[in-house]
Amino acid sequence: MSVYKKLQEARILLQNTKLNKSGKNNFAKFNYFELADFMPSVIDIFNEVGLCGVVSFTNDTAYLSIYNVDGESNDFVTFTSPLVLASMDRIQAIQSLGATHTYYRRYLYLMALDL
């Protein structure tokens, strides 16, 4: 089965999972998904359907490659986003980098899984 068919199956399984948005933006008054809200379910579902997601970064692009891991084919699909660093007051550069990685991991998975 192709990576696209498996990804579609994963999306269906995930939409049938009860997910809660634990992130709160008090300024704009909305809730959002944190990684911990959906990644445990995604990891289980990907394992079930035979997918593996790998996040990587270059200086200017964030990537989420989703691989078909069942051995029947070596196909994959990649989701990308231009990379900008998170800017926050009073934090160390490494903390800014960590925040950037966390934001992009979340946004790439949200994009790939249509959340």
mmCIF file with all atom_site columns, C-alpha atoms in Angstrom:
data_model
loop_
_atom_site.group_PDB
_atom_site.id
_atom_site.type_symbol
_atom_site.label_atom_id
_atom_site.label_alt_id
_atom_site.label_comp_id
_atom_site.label_asym_id
_atom_site.label_entity_id
_atom_site.label_seq_id
_atom_site.pdbx_PDB_ins_code
_atom_site.Cartn_x
_atom_site.Cartn_y
_atom_site.Cartn_z
_atom_site.occupancy
_atom_site.B_iso_or_equiv
_atom_site.pdbx_formal_charge
_atom_site.auth_seq_id
_atom_site.auth_comp_id
_atom_site.auth_asym_id
_atom_site.auth_atom_id
_atom_site.pdbx_PDB_model_num
ATOM 1   C CA . MET A 1 1   ? 0.000   0.000  0.000  1.00 0.00 ? 1   MET A CA 1
ATOM 2   C CA . SER A 1 2   ? 1.328   3.452  -0.850 1.00 0.00 ? 2   SER A CA 1
ATOM 3   C CA . VAL A 1 3   ? 2.405   6.003  1.727  1.00 0.00 ? 3   VAL A CA 1
ATOM 4   C CA . TYR A 1 4   ? -0.484  8.240  0.621  1.00 0.00 ? 4   TYR A CA 1
ATOM 5   C CA . LYS A 1 5   ? -3.078  5.521  1.275  1.00 0.00 ? 5   LYS A CA 1
ATOM 6   C CA . LYS A 1 6   ? -1.524  4.800  4.671  1.00 0.00 ? 6   LYS A CA 1
ATOM 7   C CA . LEU A 1 7   ? -1.440  8.500  5.535  1.00 0.00 ? 7   LEU A CA 1
ATOM 8   C CA . GLN A 1 8   ? -5.118  8.775  4.657  1.00 0.00 ? 8   GLN A CA 1
ATOM 9   C CA . GLU A 1 9   ? -5.871  5.776  6.898  1.00 0.00 ? 9   GLU A CA 1
ATOM 10  C CA . ALA A 1 10  ? -3.881  7.415  9.703  1.00 0.00 ? 10  ALA A CA 1
ATOM 11  C CA . ARG A 1 11  ? -5.886  10.638 9.269  1.00 0.00 ? 11  ARG A CA 1
ATOM 12  C CA . ILE A 1 12  ? -9.152  8.715  9.532  1.00 0.00 ? 12  ILE A CA 1
ATOM 13  C CA . LEU A 1 13  ? -8.005  6.828  12.638 1.00 0.00 ? 13  LEU A CA 1
ATOM 14  C CA . LEU A 1 14  ? -6.827  10.076 14.229 1.00 0.00 ? 14  LEU A CA 1
ATOM 15  C CA . GLN A 1 15  ? -10.075 11.912 13.491 1.00 0.00 ? 15  GLN A CA 1
ATOM 16  C CA . ASN A 1 16  ? -11.902 9.109  15.314 1.00 0.00 ? 16  ASN A CA 1
ATOM 17  C CA . THR A 1 17  ? -9.658  9.614  18.371 1.00 0.00 ? 17  THR A CA 1
ATOM 18  C CA . LYS A 1 18  ? -10.800 11.904 21.166 1.00 0.00 ? 18  LYS A CA 1
ATOM 19  C CA . LEU A 1 19  ? -8.196  14.687 21.237 1.00 0.00 ? 19  LEU A CA 1
ATOM 20  C CA . ASN A 1 20  ? -8.261  17.656 23.577 1.00 0.00 ? 20  ASN A CA 1
ATOM 21  C CA . LYS A 1 21  ? -6.602  21.008 22.988 1.00 0.00 ? 21  LYS A CA 1
ATOM 22  C CA . SER A 1 22  ? -4.639  21.751 26.149 1.00 0.00 ? 22  SER A CA 1
ATOM 23  C CA . GLY A 1 23  ? -2.821  24.838 24.846 1.00 0.00 ? 23  GLY A CA 1
ATOM 24  C CA . LYS A 1 24  ? -4.413  28.165 25.729 1.00 0.00 ? 24  LYS A CA 1
ATOM 25  C CA . ASN A 1 25  ? -3.797  31.529 24.137 1.00 0.00 ? 25  ASN A CA 1
ATOM 26  C CA . ASN A 1 26  ? -5.265  33.857 26.744 1.00 0.00 ? 26  ASN A CA 1
ATOM 27  C CA . PHE A 1 27  ? -4.551  36.988 24.696 1.00 0.00 ? 27  PHE A CA 1
ATOM 28  C CA . ALA A 1 28  ? -6.419  35.899 21.545 1.00 0.00 ? 28  ALA A CA 1
ATOM 29  C CA . LYS A 1 29  ? -8.843  33.667 23.480 1.00 0.00 ? 29  LYS A CA 1
ATOM 30  C CA . PHE A 1 30  ? -8.417  30.334 21.708 1.00 0.00 ? 30  PHE A CA 1
ATOM 31  C CA . ASN A 1 31  ? -7.211  26.834 22.505 1.00 0.00 ? 31  ASN A CA 1
ATOM 32  C CA . TYR A 1 32  ? -4.733  24.874 20.417 1.00 0.00 ? 32  TYR A CA 1
ATOM 33  C CA . PHE A 1 33  ? -3.100  21.450 20.219 1.00 0.00 ? 33  PHE A CA 1
ATOM 34  C CA . GLU A 1 34  ? 0.160   20.933 22.068 1.00 0.00 ? 34  GLU A CA 1
ATOM 35  C CA . LEU A 1 35  ? 2.425   18.123 20.811 1.00 0.00 ? 35  LEU A CA 1
ATOM 36  C CA . ALA A 1 36  ? 1.519   16.039 23.867 1.00 0.00 ? 36  ALA A CA 1
ATOM 37  C CA . ASP A 1 37  ? -2.176  16.277 22.919 1.00 0.00 ? 37  ASP A CA 1
ATOM 38  C CA . PHE A 1 38  ? -1.793  14.281 19.723 1.00 0.00 ? 38  PHE A CA 1
ATOM 39  C CA . MET A 1 39  ? 1.678   12.725 19.383 1.00 0.00 ? 39  MET A CA 1
ATOM 40  C CA . PRO A 1 40  ? 1.025   9.643  21.544 1.00 0.00 ? 40  PRO A CA 1
ATOM 41  C CA . SER A 1 41  ? -1.999  8.821  19.349 1.00 0.00 ? 41  SER A CA 1
ATOM 42  C CA . VAL A 1 42  ? -0.071  9.614  16.155 1.00 0.00 ? 42  VAL A CA 1
ATOM 43  C CA . ILE A 1 43  ? 2.805   7.343  17.159 1.00 0.00 ? 43  ILE A CA 1
ATOM 44  C CA . ASP A 1 44  ? 0.399   4.483  17.910 1.00 0.00 ? 44  ASP A CA 1
ATOM 45  C CA . ILE A 1 45  ? -1.547  5.008  14.679 1.00 0.00 ? 45  ILE A CA 1
ATOM 46  C CA . PHE A 1 46  ? 1.602   5.319  12.560 1.00 0.00 ? 46  PHE A CA 1
ATOM 47  C CA . ASN A 1 47  ? 2.889   2.094  14.090 1.00 0.00 ? 47  ASN A CA 1
ATOM 48  C CA . GLU A 1 48  ? -0.430  0.378  13.345 1.00 0.00 ? 48  GLU A CA 1
ATOM 49  C CA . VAL A 1 49  ? -0.571  1.431  9.673  1.00 0.00 ? 49  VAL A CA 1
ATOM 50  C CA . GLY A 1 50  ? 3.173   1.167  8.972  1.00 0.00 ? 50  GLY A CA 1
ATOM 51  C CA . LEU A 1 51  ? 4.353   4.775  8.882  1.00 0.00 ? 51  LEU A CA 1
ATOM 52  C CA . CYS A 1 52  ? 7.209   6.632  10.539 1.00 0.00 ? 52  CYS A CA 1
ATOM 53  C CA . GLY A 1 53  ? 7.523   10.423 10.765 1.00 0.00 ? 53  GLY A CA 1
ATOM 54  C CA . VAL A 1 54  ? 10.944  12.072 10.798 1.00 0.00 ? 54  VAL A CA 1
ATOM 55  C CA . VAL A 1 55  ? 11.396  15.811 11.425 1.00 0.00 ? 55  VAL A CA 1
ATOM 56  C CA . SER A 1 56  ? 14.536  17.579 10.208 1.00 0.00 ? 56  SER A CA 1
ATOM 57  C CA . PHE A 1 57  ? 15.767  21.108 9.676  1.00 0.00 ? 57  PHE A CA 1
ATOM 58  C CA . THR A 1 58  ? 18.105  23.069 7.453  1.00 0.00 ? 58  THR A CA 1
ATOM 59  C CA . ASN A 1 59  ? 18.987  26.707 8.002  1.00 0.00 ? 59  ASN A CA 1
ATOM 60  C CA . ASP A 1 60  ? 15.912  27.825 6.085  1.00 0.00 ? 60  ASP A CA 1
ATOM 61  C CA . THR A 1 61  ? 13.430  24.918 5.941  1.00 0.00 ? 61  THR A CA 1
ATOM 62  C CA . ALA A 1 62  ? 11.652  22.566 8.336  1.00 0.00 ? 62  ALA A CA 1
ATOM 63  C CA . TYR A 1 63  ? 10.758  19.082 7.026  1.00 0.00 ? 63  TYR A CA 1
ATOM 64  C CA . LEU A 1 64  ? 8.453   16.293 8.104  1.00 0.00 ? 64  LEU A CA 1
ATOM 65  C CA . SER A 1 65  ? 9.051   13.174 6.030  1.00 0.00 ? 65  SER A CA 1
ATOM 66  C CA . ILE A 1 66  ? 6.595   10.342 6.523  1.00 0.00 ? 66  ILE A CA 1
ATOM 67  C CA . TYR A 1 67  ? 7.975   6.976  5.441  1.00 0.00 ? 67  TYR A CA 1
ATOM 68  C CA . ASN A 1 68  ? 6.214   3.770  4.505  1.00 0.00 ? 68  ASN A CA 1
ATOM 69  C CA . VAL A 1 69  ? 8.021   1.267  6.750  1.00 0.00 ? 69  VAL A CA 1
ATOM 70  C CA . ASP A 1 70  ? 6.359   -2.035 5.921  1.00 0.00 ? 70  ASP A CA 1
ATOM 71  C CA . GLY A 1 71  ? 9.053   -3.117 3.463  1.00 0.00 ? 71  GLY A CA 1
ATOM 72  C CA . GLU A 1 72  ? 6.595   -3.396 0.607  1.00 0.00 ? 72  GLU A CA 1
ATOM 73  C CA . SER A 1 73  ? 7.801   -0.090 -0.798 1.00 0.00 ? 73  SER A CA 1
ATOM 74  C CA . ASN A 1 74  ? 10.237  2.634  0.154  1.00 0.00 ? 74  ASN A CA 1
ATOM 75  C CA . ASP A 1 75  ? 8.007   5.574  -0.659 1.00 0.00 ? 75  ASP A CA 1
ATOM 76  C CA . PHE A 1 76  ? 7.637   8.667  1.470  1.00 0.00 ? 76  PHE A CA 1
ATOM 77  C CA . VAL A 1 77  ? 5.950   12.052 1.460  1.00 0.00 ? 77  VAL A CA 1
ATOM 78  C CA . THR A 1 78  ? 7.515   15.248 2.782  1.00 0.00 ? 78  THR A CA 1
ATOM 79  C CA . PHE A 1 79  ? 5.827   18.329 4.216  1.00 0.00 ? 79  PHE A CA 1
ATOM 80  C CA . THR A 1 80  ? 7.887   21.524 4.420  1.00 0.00 ? 80  THR A CA 1
ATOM 81  C CA . SER A 1 81  ? 7.743   25.019 5.806  1.00 0.00 ? 81  SER A CA 1
ATOM 82  C CA . PRO A 1 82  ? 10.084  27.996 5.552  1.00 0.00 ? 82  PRO A CA 1
ATOM 83  C CA . LEU A 1 83  ? 12.011  28.317 8.802  1.00 0.00 ? 83  LEU A CA 1
ATOM 84  C CA . VAL A 1 84  ? 12.046  31.377 11.022 1.00 0.00 ? 84  VAL A CA 1
ATOM 85  C CA . LEU A 1 85  ? 13.381  31.421 14.566 1.00 0.00 ? 85  LEU A CA 1
ATOM 86  C CA . ALA A 1 86  ? 10.992  31.870 17.453 1.00 0.00 ? 86  ALA A CA 1
ATOM 87  C CA . SER A 1 87  ? 11.676  35.162 19.149 1.00 0.00 ? 87  SER A CA 1
ATOM 88  C CA . MET A 1 88  ? 10.924  35.520 22.827 1.00 0.00 ? 88  MET A CA 1
ATOM 89  C CA . ASP A 1 89  ? 12.093  38.042 25.353 1.00 0.00 ? 89  ASP A CA 1
ATOM 90  C CA . ARG A 1 90  ? 14.643  37.104 28.016 1.00 0.00 ? 90  ARG A CA 1
ATOM 91  C CA . ILE A 1 91  ? 15.572  33.607 26.866 1.00 0.00 ? 91  ILE A CA 1
ATOM 92  C CA . GLN A 1 92  ? 18.854  32.043 25.816 1.00 0.00 ? 92  GLN A CA 1
ATOM 93  C CA . ALA A 1 93  ? 19.586  31.341 22.140 1.00 0.00 ? 93  ALA A CA 1
ATOM 94  C CA . ILE A 1 94  ? 19.374  27.580 22.732 1.00 0.00 ? 94  ILE A CA 1
ATOM 95  C CA . GLN A 1 95  ? 15.929  28.030 24.300 1.00 0.00 ? 95  GLN A CA 1
ATOM 96  C CA . SER A 1 96  ? 14.829  29.971 21.222 1.00 0.00 ? 96  SER A CA 1
ATOM 97  C CA . LEU A 1 97  ? 16.096  27.142 19.024 1.00 0.00 ? 97  LEU A CA 1
ATOM 98  C CA . GLY A 1 98  ? 14.243  24.575 21.147 1.00 0.00 ? 98  GLY A CA 1
ATOM 99  C CA . ALA A 1 99  ? 11.048  26.623 20.926 1.00 0.00 ? 99  ALA A CA 1
ATOM 100 C CA . THR A 1 100 ? 11.488  26.847 17.156 1.00 0.00 ? 100 THR A CA 1
ATOM 101 C CA . HIS A 1 101 ? 11.885  23.070 16.861 1.00 0.00 ? 101 HIS A CA 1
ATOM 102 C CA . THR A 1 102 ? 8.826   22.477 19.020 1.00 0.00 ? 102 THR A CA 1
ATOM 103 C CA . TYR A 1 103 ? 6.670   24.921 17.048 1.00 0.00 ? 103 TYR A CA 1
ATOM 104 C CA . TYR A 1 104 ? 7.682   23.414 13.714 1.00 0.00 ? 104 TYR A CA 1
ATOM 105 C CA . ARG A 1 105 ? 7.211   19.825 14.852 1.00 0.00 ? 105 ARG A CA 1
ATOM 106 C CA . ARG A 1 106 ? 3.683   20.754 15.924 1.00 0.00 ? 106 ARG A CA 1
ATOM 107 C CA . TYR A 1 107 ? 2.836   22.734 12.799 1.00 0.00 ? 107 TYR A CA 1
ATOM 108 C CA . LEU A 1 108 ? 4.236   20.121 10.408 1.00 0.00 ? 108 LEU A CA 1
ATOM 109 C CA . TYR A 1 109 ? 2.257   17.314 12.031 1.00 0.00 ? 109 TYR A CA 1
ATOM 110 C CA . LEU A 1 110 ? -0.876  19.482 12.092 1.00 0.00 ? 110 LEU A CA 1
ATOM 111 C CA . MET A 1 111 ? -0.408  20.086 8.373  1.00 0.00 ? 111 MET A CA 1
ATOM 112 C CA . ALA A 1 112 ? 0.302   16.447 7.521  1.00 0.00 ? 112 ALA A CA 1
ATOM 113 C CA . LEU A 1 113 ? -2.618  15.113 9.547  1.00 0.00 ? 113 LEU A CA 1
ATOM 114 C CA . ASP A 1 114 ? -5.138  17.818 8.676  1.00 0.00 ? 114 ASP A CA 1
ATOM 115 C CA . LEU A 1 115 ? -5.706  18.744 12.313 1.00 0.00 ? 115 LEU A CA 1
#
